[in-house]
Structure formats: C-alpha cells, structure tokens
Amino acid sequence: MSDQMQELLEDELENGEGSEEIYERVNLVVDKGQEPLRIDKFIQNRIEGATRNKVQQAIEAGMVLVNDKPVKSNYKVRPLDRLVVYSTKNPESTEVKPENIPLNIVFEDEDILIINKPPGMVVHPGCGNYTGTLVNALAYYLGDDKVNPAEPAIPRFGLVHRIDKNTSGLLVVAKSEKAMTDLAKQFFDHTVQRRYMALVWGDFEEEKGTVVAHVGRHQRFRKIMDAYPDGEYGKEAITHYEVLERFNYVSLIACRLETGRTHQIRVHMQHIGHPLFNDDTYGGNRIVKGTIFAKYKQFVENCFEIMPRHALHAQTLGFIHPRTRKPMLFESELPADFSGVLEKWRRYRRKDDE
C-alpha cells in the first residue's frame, strides 16, 4: 500500500471522515519494449476486473493521466509512459448493514440525492462507528428497488465527499456509477460551489480574506490535522472567508472552499488565530477571546450547552447535474442549535454596546 493510500485510510479510520478527493488507484510505467497499444486496451489488460467500457468512461472523465496529462481513448501508449488511474472507490472496504434511519432528503431524482445531514451523524462507518451512520441509512433507503438494476453496486453508496460528524449541512450522493464518476471529477477540478457558515473566536480587521496553507496530519498528534504554510508537508488547501456579523468576541463568517482537505476550515481558522466556537479538537472549546468576568464565562458555558459541537454548517452546494448538465444549487438553513447560539450572541452584543 502506498504512503498516500495509507494516509487516506488512516484519515477515515481515525477521524471518521475523509477528504473530498478522488483516490489514486494504480500507478503504471509502460515497459521499454511495449508495442503501440490503445490506452483503454492497455489498462484493461493491466487492471483486474476492468472492462473496456468502464476504462473508457474513466478516460472521458479525465481520471486517467499519461505523463500528468489527460488523454483520449484512442491514445496509444509508448515505452516509459507514466500512467495514473484514479478511482472514486475508497481504499477501505467495509461491509455496510442497512439501518432504517430517517434522512432529510432535500432533492432526489434518478441520478442524485441531496441530503441535509444533522450534527452528530457520522457519514460512513469507521473505527468505533459501524452503525448509525449516513451510509447505513443510505444502504436501507437505496434498497434493491431504489437503484438502477443495470448498474453495479456503488461503493460508499455514491459518496464523493464527506463532512465531519459534528458539521451539519448538505451532501450530494450519486445513485449511479456514471453520476458518481462525473461528480467526483467536478470535486477534483474544484468546480463545485461550497459555502460554509462558521462561528469563530475573535474579531477580524478585514472584511474578507484568504487562507493558503497546506493541510496534513499533525507531526506529533496523528489523529488530528495541522496547517503547513511553507507547503513542504500535507496537501494544498485554500479557504476564502468573509465576515458576515461581528459579536465583539466571536464572528460569524462564510467560508468558500477551493479544495476539500480533511478538517480544512477548522485547521485554517485555528492557523490564523480564530478557532471555531466550541471546537474541542482545535482549541475552540474554551474561552479564547473576551473578559475575565464570571457572568461572561457563564454566558459562554451556556452557549456551549446549546451547541455542544463545533459551529460549522455546510450551507450551500452547487454543481452541474451529471445527466442534464444543468447548474444545480441548494441551500440549507442553519440548524436550531447554531441559530440559537447566534441569537444569544446578538442579545449579548446589544447589552455589551449599551
């Protein structure tokens, strides 16, 4: 197993989530004595279980690179060509038990599902979370009568991206392999619109900003992530943010992602000194900004009780429909705990300003 594949696997087993990436499946170097051969035939011969149709679909979706560039199906491989074949399949294989868990379905057609995930629900099974996950619910909901019988089983039930257990908001689920490949490519190309609402500690001098810092596993504490601004470790990560509302000691911001790394917003906000409110992994579950008065401390504790999780909500999700090619845009209202905490801060700010 490659180091990259091992890191992806560790991310999912330890954190109960994964990054929004296509998985690198196979690296190939063409032999020196290889005769010219169509790339679809070459890959079919080299990857067990690959069919020519599936290989051609992957090539058309840009998921096959030759010398770091996409090619067409009629490309003929040459000696020493370097091939990378990407896949939407997760390297982890977990048998999923269907469970009758209610789903908040925002939209559904024959190709996709849009789910509004509540806080506290793990997206897919992993170490310590084998039941009660979104995937368990999808396994039940997408039974044999709900999926296209002409399609093979979809790994991860078409999950091309995931959000943290305690992050609420929108997810797109593919109901066919073609839809999954198309959507995964859109995430890979960073063309998907994603806007998150976050309540973070501290005030900002500017109205807008961008955080550019690689995100990778923490060098000492392997179960969490860290920011690496010099780019020598981890993977490129870019987060744009805009201040929407100021509460003196905390701020409501909107974050737009260019990349989808594990814990990206949480890590980037901690990196610039604004950890998410009540984020117990990255230092936001204590008073970071504010006064020393007992009343203020009690107020913050009351907020933590209302929202016993980090304050992050996947509010907006936009992409091109995999079949119709029409733009799709979905928005989700803030859940009750998030809106309740915001209202408390609004009242507190008014009193503080008097």
GROMACS .gro file of C-alpha atoms in nm, residues 96-263:
model
  168
   96VAL     CA    1  -2.242  -0.198   0.550
   97LYS     CA    2  -2.550  -0.302   0.743
   98PRO     CA    3  -2.872  -0.133   0.622
   99GLU     CA    4  -3.047   0.058   0.901
  100ASN     CA    5  -3.382   0.233   0.898
  101ILE     CA    6  -3.259   0.580   0.995
  102PRO     CA    7  -3.462   0.885   0.882
  103LEU     CA    8  -3.296   1.100   0.618
  104ASN     CA    9  -3.361   1.467   0.549
  105ILE     CA   10  -3.376   1.449   0.169
  106VAL     CA   11  -3.369   1.792   0.005
  107PHE     CA   12  -3.379   1.667  -0.355
  108GLU     CA   13  -3.384   1.337  -0.539
  109ASP     CA   14  -3.401   1.217  -0.899
  110GLU     CA   15  -3.278   0.907  -1.079
  111ASP     CA   16  -2.915   1.021  -1.060
  112ILE     CA   17  -2.854   1.203  -0.731
  113LEU     CA   18  -2.968   1.258  -0.374
  114ILE     CA   19  -2.914   1.579  -0.178
  115ILE     CA   20  -2.904   1.510   0.196
  116ASN     CA   21  -2.918   1.767   0.476
  117LYS     CA   22  -2.708   1.593   0.742
  118PRO     CA   23  -2.780   1.670   1.107
  119PRO     CA   24  -2.495   1.734   1.351
  120GLY     CA   25  -2.377   1.426   1.537
  121MET     CA   26  -2.422   1.181   1.249
  122VAL     CA   27  -2.108   1.012   1.122
  123VAL     CA   28  -2.107   0.997   0.742
  124HIS     CA   29  -1.965   0.648   0.693
  125PRO     CA   30  -1.859   0.351   0.904
  126GLY     CA   31  -1.510   0.357   1.051
  127CYS     CA   32  -1.323   0.267   1.365
  128GLY     CA   33  -1.571   0.291   1.652
  129ASN     CA   34  -1.861   0.391   1.425
  130TYR     CA   35  -2.001   0.087   1.247
  131THR     CA   36  -2.370   0.164   1.290
  132GLY     CA   37  -2.594   0.468   1.288
  133THR     CA   38  -2.404   0.636   1.004
  134LEU     CA   39  -2.534   0.810   0.695
  135VAL     CA   40  -2.409   0.519   0.484
  136ASN     CA   41  -2.607   0.272   0.697
  137ALA     CA   42  -2.915   0.487   0.635
  138LEU     CA   43  -2.843   0.506   0.261
  139ALA     CA   44  -2.796   0.129   0.244
  140TYR     CA   45  -3.151   0.092   0.375
  141TYR     CA   46  -3.301   0.374   0.170
  142LEU     CA   47  -3.132   0.277  -0.156
  143GLY     CA   48  -3.254  -0.082  -0.145
  144ASP     CA   49  -3.279  -0.308  -0.446
  145ASP     CA   50  -3.600  -0.136  -0.554
  146LYS     CA   51  -3.444   0.212  -0.545
  147VAL     CA   52  -3.130   0.172  -0.757
  148ASN     CA   53  -3.081   0.110  -1.127
  149PRO     CA   54  -3.056  -0.270  -1.168
  150ALA     CA   55  -2.832  -0.222  -1.472
  151GLU     CA   56  -2.572  -0.052  -1.255
  152PRO     CA   57  -2.322  -0.244  -1.043
  153ALA     CA   58  -2.311  -0.187  -0.669
  154ILE     CA   59  -2.189   0.165  -0.595
  155PRO     CA   60  -1.904   0.180  -0.345
  156ARG     CA   61  -1.988   0.401  -0.045
  157PHE     CA   62  -2.334   0.446  -0.196
  158GLY     CA   63  -2.206   0.721  -0.421
  159LEU     CA   64  -2.040   0.937  -0.156
  160VAL     CA   65  -1.799   1.161  -0.342
  161HIS     CA   66  -1.744   1.398  -0.049
  162ARG     CA   67  -1.797   1.392   0.325
  163ILE     CA   68  -1.832   1.631   0.616
  164ASP     CA   69  -1.736   1.589   0.979
  165LYS     CA   70  -1.958   1.412   1.229
  166ASN     CA   71  -2.036   1.737   1.412
  167THR     CA   72  -2.068   1.951   1.099
  168SER     CA   73  -2.423   1.990   0.972
  169GLY     CA   74  -2.540   2.057   0.620
  170LEU     CA   75  -2.557   1.948   0.259
  171LEU     CA   76  -2.412   1.639   0.090
  172VAL     CA   77  -2.463   1.508  -0.262
  173VAL     CA   78  -2.494   1.132  -0.313
  174ALA     CA   79  -2.469   0.964  -0.653
  175LYS     CA   80  -2.719   0.689  -0.739
  176SER     CA   81  -2.530   0.554  -1.040
  177GLU     CA   82  -2.169   0.488  -1.124
  178LYS     CA   83  -2.182   0.739  -1.411
  179ALA     CA   84  -2.314   1.009  -1.181
  180MET     CA   85  -2.053   0.927  -0.920
  181THR     CA   86  -1.767   0.948  -1.169
  182ASP     CA   87  -1.893   1.279  -1.306
  183LEU     CA   88  -1.945   1.438  -0.964
  184ALA     CA   89  -1.611   1.311  -0.834
  185LYS     CA   90  -1.441   1.476  -1.131
  186GLN     CA   91  -1.618   1.807  -1.053
  187PHE     CA   92  -1.485   1.794  -0.696
  188PHE     CA   93  -1.141   1.700  -0.828
  189ASP     CA   94  -1.146   2.000  -1.064
  190HIS     CA   95  -1.261   2.236  -0.782
  191THR     CA   96  -1.567   2.345  -0.982
  192VAL     CA   97  -1.821   2.258  -0.709
  193GLN     CA   98  -1.960   2.556  -0.515
  194ARG     CA   99  -1.937   2.505  -0.139
  195ARG     CA  100  -2.019   2.772   0.118
  196TYR     CA  101  -1.995   2.705   0.490
  197MET     CA  102  -2.118   2.914   0.781
  198ALA     CA  103  -1.882   2.920   1.078
  199LEU     CA  104  -1.883   3.093   1.416
  200VAL     CA  105  -1.523   3.159   1.514
  201TRP     CA  106  -1.343   3.318   1.805
  202GLY     CA  107  -1.219   3.675   1.776
  203ASP     CA  108  -1.277   3.977   1.553
  204PHE     CA  109  -1.120   4.044   1.213
  205GLU     CA  110  -0.955   4.363   1.097
  206GLU     CA  111  -1.057   4.298   0.737
  207GLU     CA  112  -1.394   4.207   0.585
  208LYS     CA  113  -1.258   3.935   0.357
  209GLY     CA  114  -0.950   3.718   0.337
  210THR     CA  115  -0.794   3.400   0.204
  211VAL     CA  116  -0.601   3.134   0.392
  212VAL     CA  117  -0.342   2.945   0.187
  213ALA     CA  118  -0.167   2.672   0.383
  214HIS     CA  119  -0.115   2.304   0.316
  215VAL     CA  120  -0.315   2.071   0.540
  216GLY     CA  121  -0.170   1.742   0.656
  217ARG     CA  122  -0.155   1.510   0.951
  218HIS     CA  123  -0.014   1.666   1.268
  219GLN     CA  124   0.351   1.564   1.308
  220ARG     CA  125   0.304   1.470   1.673
  221PHE     CA  126  -0.067   1.402   1.726
  222ARG     CA  127  -0.152   1.172   1.437
  223LYS     CA  128  -0.529   1.178   1.485
  224ILE     CA  129  -0.562   1.549   1.403
  225MET     CA  130  -0.454   1.771   1.117
  226ASP     CA  131  -0.231   2.079   1.106
  227ALA     CA  132  -0.152   2.371   0.873
  228TYR     CA  133   0.181   2.395   0.693
  229PRO     CA  134   0.217   2.740   0.533
  230ASP     CA  135   0.554   2.662   0.375
  231GLY     CA  136   0.393   2.385   0.171
  232GLU     CA  137   0.659   2.125   0.242
  233TYR     CA  138   0.413   1.884   0.402
  234GLY     CA  139   0.050   1.796   0.351
  235LYS     CA  140  -0.165   1.896   0.054
  236GLU     CA  141  -0.253   2.232  -0.095
  237ALA     CA  142  -0.554   2.391   0.074
  238ILE     CA  143  -0.724   2.724   0.002
  239THR     CA  144  -1.009   2.876   0.205
  240HIS     CA  145  -1.174   3.212   0.127
  241TYR     CA  146  -1.369   3.377   0.408
  242GLU     CA  147  -1.596   3.678   0.454
  243VAL     CA  148  -1.714   3.834   0.781
  244LEU     CA  149  -2.094   3.842   0.797
  245GLU     CA  150  -2.159   3.952   1.154
  246ARG     CA  151  -1.941   4.067   1.444
  247PHE     CA  152  -2.013   4.000   1.810
  248ASN     CA  153  -1.700   4.162   1.960
  249TYR     CA  154  -1.558   3.834   2.092
  250VAL     CA  155  -1.673   3.598   1.816
  251SER     CA  156  -1.755   3.644   1.448
  252LEU     CA  157  -1.991   3.479   1.204
  253ILE     CA  158  -1.811   3.412   0.877
  254ALA     CA  159  -1.885   3.247   0.543
  255CYS     CA  160  -1.614   3.018   0.406
  256ARG     CA  161  -1.577   2.916   0.042
  257LEU     CA  162  -1.357   2.618  -0.031
  258GLU     CA  163  -1.132   2.579  -0.332
  259THR     CA  164  -1.001   2.249  -0.201
  260GLY     CA  165  -1.157   1.988   0.024
  261ARG     CA  166  -0.898   1.864   0.271
  262THR     CA  167  -0.980   1.686   0.594
  263HIS     CA  168  -1.076   1.942   0.865
   0.00000   0.00000   0.00000
